[in-house]
Steps between C-alpha positions, in 0.01 A plus 500: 500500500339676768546408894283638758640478816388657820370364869152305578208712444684718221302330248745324307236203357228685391717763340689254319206414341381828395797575353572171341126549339593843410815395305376213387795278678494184708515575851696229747513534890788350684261398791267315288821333382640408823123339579526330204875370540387374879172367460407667773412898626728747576358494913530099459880571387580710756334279792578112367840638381643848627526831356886371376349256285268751354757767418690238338183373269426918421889566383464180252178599391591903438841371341320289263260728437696777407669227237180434362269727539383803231250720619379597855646307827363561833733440804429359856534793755841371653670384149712786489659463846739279309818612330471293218168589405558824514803409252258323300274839465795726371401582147122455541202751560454456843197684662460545882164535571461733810254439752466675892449304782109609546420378137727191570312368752198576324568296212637225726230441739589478895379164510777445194650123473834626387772293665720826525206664690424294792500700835439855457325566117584836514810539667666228305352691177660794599835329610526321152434837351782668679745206436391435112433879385859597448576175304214520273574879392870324452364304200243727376509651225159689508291506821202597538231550777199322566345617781123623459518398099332251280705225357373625140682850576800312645504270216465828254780677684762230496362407103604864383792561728669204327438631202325195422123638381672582158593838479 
């Protein structure tokens, strides 16, 4: 298994699918799983129920997911915040995928919906960042930058750095 892991904007989604279609390997995202689990979206979670209740849904889905799941997982931004997630990664390829705040916002939009980005866009981008950073490259095993690239050359990067392109 693979697990991409890294803040909004990094481009966990669409790189999990690049890479799942490079490998040939299912790809699952604990977000879509959460949705899926609550009926409901990830904003509607947070407003109708509170951001508790969300982090709660995310460490059932990861844990099951890592149980379950064989090829390439994507990870909500926050999912590694908690301890026992980050237990549950030990053993795995986990990639952080890097991303400034300029190409953050970027890729976010200022007008974003994210519940963890009302107020200030950018300066709660950039405070997530400087909170989250250090506890992503705690569980990586490979990271890699993705400022100013394509996913495709991301996707390529991680693929061979993992060994995983069959050499």
């Amino acid at each position: 298994m693979i697990v991409l892991v890294g803040p909004m904007g990094a481009g966990k989604t669409t790189l999990g699918a690049l890479v799942g279609r490079r490998l040939g390997q299912p790809v699952r995202d604990t977000d879509h799983d959460v949705e899926a689990t609550a009926g409901k979206t990830i904003a509607d979670i947070f407003v109708d129920d509170g951001e508790e209740t969300f982090r709660a849904l995310e460490r059932a889905a990861v844990a099951e997911a890592v149980a379950t799941h064989d090829g390439v997982l994507t990870l909500g931004g926050g999912a590694v915040l908690d301890p026992g997630t980050r237990d549950l990664l030990a053993g795995h390829d986990v990639v952080f995928l890097r991303v400034g705040l300029a190409d953050a916002v970027k890729r976010v939009g200022l007008g974003s919906s994210r519940p963890m980005l009302l107020g200030n866009v950018r300066g709660r981008i950039k405070a997530l960042l400087d909170e989250r950073t250090p506890v992503y490259e705690s569980v990586a095993t490979l990271v890699v930058d993705t400022d100013g690239r394509t996913p495709e050359d991301v996707a390529e990067e991680i693929v061979t750095a993992l060994g995983k392109d069959g050499s």
